[in-house]
Amino acid sequence: MNRYLAVKLGEALLAIWGVVTIVFFVSRVLGDPAVLLLPVGADQQEIDALRISLGLDRPILEQYAVSMFAMLRGDFGISFQHTRPAMDVVLERMPATVELAGTALLFGTLIGGAAGAVAALKRGTISEFIVMIAALLGQATPVFWLGIMLILVFSVDLGWLPTGGSGTIAHLVLPGLTLAVFVSASIARLLRSSLLDIMREDYVRTARAKGLMPRTVFFWHIARNALIPVVTMIGIIAGELLGGSVVIETVFAWPGVGRIIMQAIQAQDFPVIQAGVALVAAIFILINLLVDLLYGVLDPRISRQ
């Protein structure tokens, strides 16, 4: 287990380094941030002076080397816009992202899990038809369109909920519901398919032939094994949500990580872009590592392998 964790952590560090390296060079193609930071009409002398103060006058490879060595110490530089440590700017948005992602993931998993189980157990009935149509629509509907429609109905027409922002439970309802629709649809379809596959296995028929209670057969022999691909799906979705749902955070003016990264890209704030992407990559990789470890709990054969 120690060797397994060491290998996985090494792969994680290598992946983060690769992502940060790509972002470093791609972000430099966006343009010169000194032009955006200075007022309109600033002369070339002022632009050159600001570039020198920001370290942007150095050769690109020298900037990269300095940036990488600083990141190894946990220093992602000072934000061009906020004149504060870039990682602090990103981390202060993390609680809002965790709140939104946790809400969407909780309700999406509960609703999607229940719907998928109903569709599998009621195969060939109207219940399965309704669940699958709803799941298909939930996956096919663009989240930005759904978010705008919810704002028009519940905020503009009915006036029940705020159009955007954060701070109260009312602000969380619409963006959380928008994301939960896609999460629940994805989980419902995958869980139904996984349950139907497991129900055809020989050991399930053997358990039923031995006279075990249907509830025991379902929860102990079917559901437990069917959850393995679903856990993978939940891990991927959790990583995406915690990485910041840029579209939803923009539609609902939610102050999360995805929105601050998007604002940094528009302002060419290189330190914030790199800090945000590094944090998102670390979270995504960590969640996938936890998913790998959880496999051994659901199926001991995986742990032994």
mmCIF file of N, CA and C in Angstrom, residues 16-31 54-56 58-69 71 76 80 270-271 273-275 277-278:
data_model
loop_
_atom_site.group_PDB
_atom_site.id
_atom_site.type_symbol
_atom_site.label_atom_id
_atom_site.label_comp_id
_atom_site.label_asym_id
_atom_site.label_seq_id
_atom_site.Cartn_x
_atom_site.Cartn_y
_atom_site.Cartn_z
ATOM 1 N N ILE A 16 0.631 17.576 -12.129
ATOM 2 C CA ILE A 16 0.474 18.989 -11.767
ATOM 3 C C ILE A 16 1.543 19.830 -12.441
ATOM 4 N N TRP A 17 2.795 19.315 -12.430
ATOM 5 C CA TRP A 17 3.875 20.044 -13.102
ATOM 6 C C TRP A 17 3.562 20.217 -14.586
ATOM 7 N N GLY A 18 3.074 19.163 -15.242
ATOM 8 C CA GLY A 18 2.748 19.249 -16.652
ATOM 9 C C GLY A 18 1.653 20.267 -16.936
ATOM 10 N N VAL A 19 0.624 20.263 -16.100
ATOM 11 C CA VAL A 19 -0.491 21.206 -16.292
ATOM 12 C C VAL A 19 -0.018 22.640 -16.109
ATOM 13 N N VAL A 20 0.748 22.884 -15.036
ATOM 14 C CA VAL A 20 1.231 24.241 -14.770
ATOM 15 C C VAL A 20 2.157 24.711 -15.882
ATOM 16 N N THR A 21 2.982 23.814 -16.404
ATOM 17 C CA THR A 21 3.896 24.178 -17.495
ATOM 18 C C THR A 21 3.124 24.583 -18.747
ATOM 19 N N ILE A 22 2.124 23.791 -19.099
ATOM 20 C CA ILE A 22 1.313 24.120 -20.273
ATOM 21 C C ILE A 22 0.619 25.465 -20.090
ATOM 22 N N VAL A 23 0.038 25.671 -18.899
ATOM 23 C CA VAL A 23 -0.663 26.929 -18.634
ATOM 24 C C VAL A 23 0.296 28.106 -18.683
ATOM 25 N N PHE A 24 1.525 27.923 -18.177
ATOM 26 C CA PHE A 24 2.509 29.006 -18.175
ATOM 27 C C PHE A 24 2.759 29.502 -19.592
ATOM 28 N N PHE A 25 3.045 28.584 -20.512
ATOM 29 C CA PHE A 25 3.399 29.006 -21.868
ATOM 30 C C PHE A 25 2.174 29.466 -22.658
ATOM 31 N N VAL A 26 1.036 28.809 -22.447
ATOM 32 C CA VAL A 26 -0.170 29.217 -23.177
ATOM 33 C C VAL A 26 -0.635 30.599 -22.723
ATOM 34 N N SER A 27 -0.565 30.875 -21.419
ATOM 35 C CA SER A 27 -1.030 32.172 -20.913
ATOM 36 C C SER A 27 -0.195 33.316 -21.469
ATOM 37 N N ARG A 28 1.083 33.062 -21.752
ATOM 38 C CA ARG A 28 1.936 34.128 -22.307
ATOM 39 C C ARG A 28 1.536 34.502 -23.721
ATOM 40 N N VAL A 29 0.771 33.640 -24.372
ATOM 41 C CA VAL A 29 0.323 33.946 -25.735
ATOM 42 C C VAL A 29 -0.851 34.926 -25.716
ATOM 43 N N LEU A 30 -1.504 35.065 -24.557
ATOM 44 C CA LEU A 30 -2.702 35.897 -24.473
ATOM 45 C C LEU A 30 -2.411 37.367 -24.759
ATOM 46 N N GLY A 31 -1.189 37.814 -24.470
ATOM 47 C CA GLY A 31 -0.864 39.210 -24.690
ATOM 48 C C GLY A 31 -0.054 39.782 -23.553
ATOM 49 N N LEU A 54 7.203 43.875 -13.251
ATOM 50 C CA LEU A 54 6.502 42.596 -13.159
ATOM 51 C C LEU A 54 7.384 41.410 -13.570
ATOM 52 N N GLY A 55 8.570 41.693 -14.047
ATOM 53 C CA GLY A 55 9.477 40.627 -14.466
ATOM 54 C C GLY A 55 9.160 40.064 -15.836
ATOM 55 N N LEU A 56 8.357 40.786 -16.604
ATOM 56 C CA LEU A 56 7.947 40.293 -17.924
ATOM 57 C C LEU A 56 8.932 40.659 -19.021
ATOM 58 N N ARG A 58 12.070 39.710 -18.931
ATOM 59 C CA ARG A 58 13.076 38.650 -19.000
ATOM 60 C C ARG A 58 12.735 37.653 -20.107
ATOM 61 N N PRO A 59 13.722 36.891 -20.583
ATOM 62 C CA PRO A 59 13.436 35.822 -21.564
ATOM 63 C C PRO A 59 12.421 34.833 -20.996
ATOM 64 N N ILE A 60 11.620 34.236 -21.872
ATOM 65 C CA ILE A 60 10.518 33.387 -21.444
ATOM 66 C C ILE A 60 11.001 32.189 -20.637
ATOM 67 N N LEU A 61 12.132 31.598 -21.027
ATOM 68 C CA LEU A 61 12.637 30.438 -20.294
ATOM 69 C C LEU A 61 13.133 30.838 -18.905
ATOM 70 N N GLU A 62 13.694 32.031 -18.791
ATOM 71 C CA GLU A 62 14.118 32.508 -17.469
ATOM 72 C C GLU A 62 12.901 32.746 -16.579
ATOM 73 N N GLN A 63 11.836 33.336 -17.146
ATOM 74 C CA GLN A 63 10.600 33.514 -16.386
ATOM 75 C C GLN A 63 10.054 32.170 -15.917
ATOM 76 N N TYR A 64 10.124 31.173 -16.803
ATOM 77 C CA TYR A 64 9.614 29.847 -16.459
ATOM 78 C C TYR A 64 10.412 29.233 -15.319
ATOM 79 N N ALA A 65 11.738 29.307 -15.391
ATOM 80 C CA ALA A 65 12.586 28.730 -14.347
ATOM 81 C C ALA A 65 12.338 29.409 -13.005
ATOM 82 N N VAL A 66 12.288 30.730 -13.004
ATOM 83 C CA VAL A 66 12.031 31.467 -11.759
ATOM 84 C C VAL A 66 10.663 31.091 -11.194
ATOM 85 N N SER A 67 9.662 30.995 -12.081
ATOM 86 C CA SER A 67 8.306 30.663 -11.649
ATOM 87 C C SER A 67 8.235 29.264 -11.050
ATOM 88 N N MET A 68 8.891 28.275 -11.677
ATOM 89 C CA MET A 68 8.851 26.904 -11.183
ATOM 90 C C MET A 68 9.530 26.771 -9.821
ATOM 91 N N PHE A 69 10.693 27.399 -9.667
ATOM 92 C CA PHE A 69 11.382 27.319 -8.374
ATOM 93 C C PHE A 69 10.566 27.984 -7.273
ATOM 94 N N MET A 71 7.254 28.168 -7.230
ATOM 95 C CA MET A 71 6.102 27.307 -6.960
ATOM 96 C C MET A 71 6.474 26.142 -6.052
ATOM 97 N N PHE A 76 3.291 31.441 -5.666
ATOM 98 C CA PHE A 76 2.799 31.575 -7.031
ATOM 99 C C PHE A 76 2.856 33.014 -7.529
ATOM 100 N N PHE A 80 -1.354 40.506 -10.431
ATOM 101 C CA PHE A 80 -1.216 41.795 -11.077
ATOM 102 C C PHE A 80 -2.395 42.712 -10.747
ATOM 103 N N PHE A 270 -1.333 36.496 -14.922
ATOM 104 C CA PHE A 270 -0.654 35.208 -14.995
ATOM 105 C C PHE A 270 -0.533 34.490 -13.650
ATOM 106 N N PRO A 271 -0.127 35.158 -12.570
ATOM 107 C CA PRO A 271 0.008 34.441 -11.291
ATOM 108 C C PRO A 271 -1.292 33.806 -10.806
ATOM 109 N N ILE A 273 -3.846 32.889 -12.706
ATOM 110 C CA ILE A 273 -4.160 31.779 -13.609
ATOM 111 C C ILE A 273 -3.401 30.533 -13.191
ATOM 112 N N GLN A 274 -2.098 30.677 -12.952
ATOM 113 C CA GLN A 274 -1.273 29.529 -12.588
ATOM 114 C C GLN A 274 -1.655 28.963 -11.222
ATOM 115 N N ALA A 275 -1.922 29.833 -10.264
ATOM 116 C CA ALA A 275 -2.320 29.365 -8.932
ATOM 117 C C ALA A 275 -3.657 28.637 -8.992
ATOM 118 N N VAL A 277 -5.140 27.141 -11.624
ATOM 119 C CA VAL A 277 -5.055 25.881 -12.365
ATOM 120 C C VAL A 277 -4.321 24.832 -11.537
ATOM 121 N N ALA A 278 -3.251 25.226 -10.829
ATOM 122 C CA ALA A 278 -2.518 24.276 -9.986
ATOM 123 C C ALA A 278 -3.415 23.726 -8.881
#
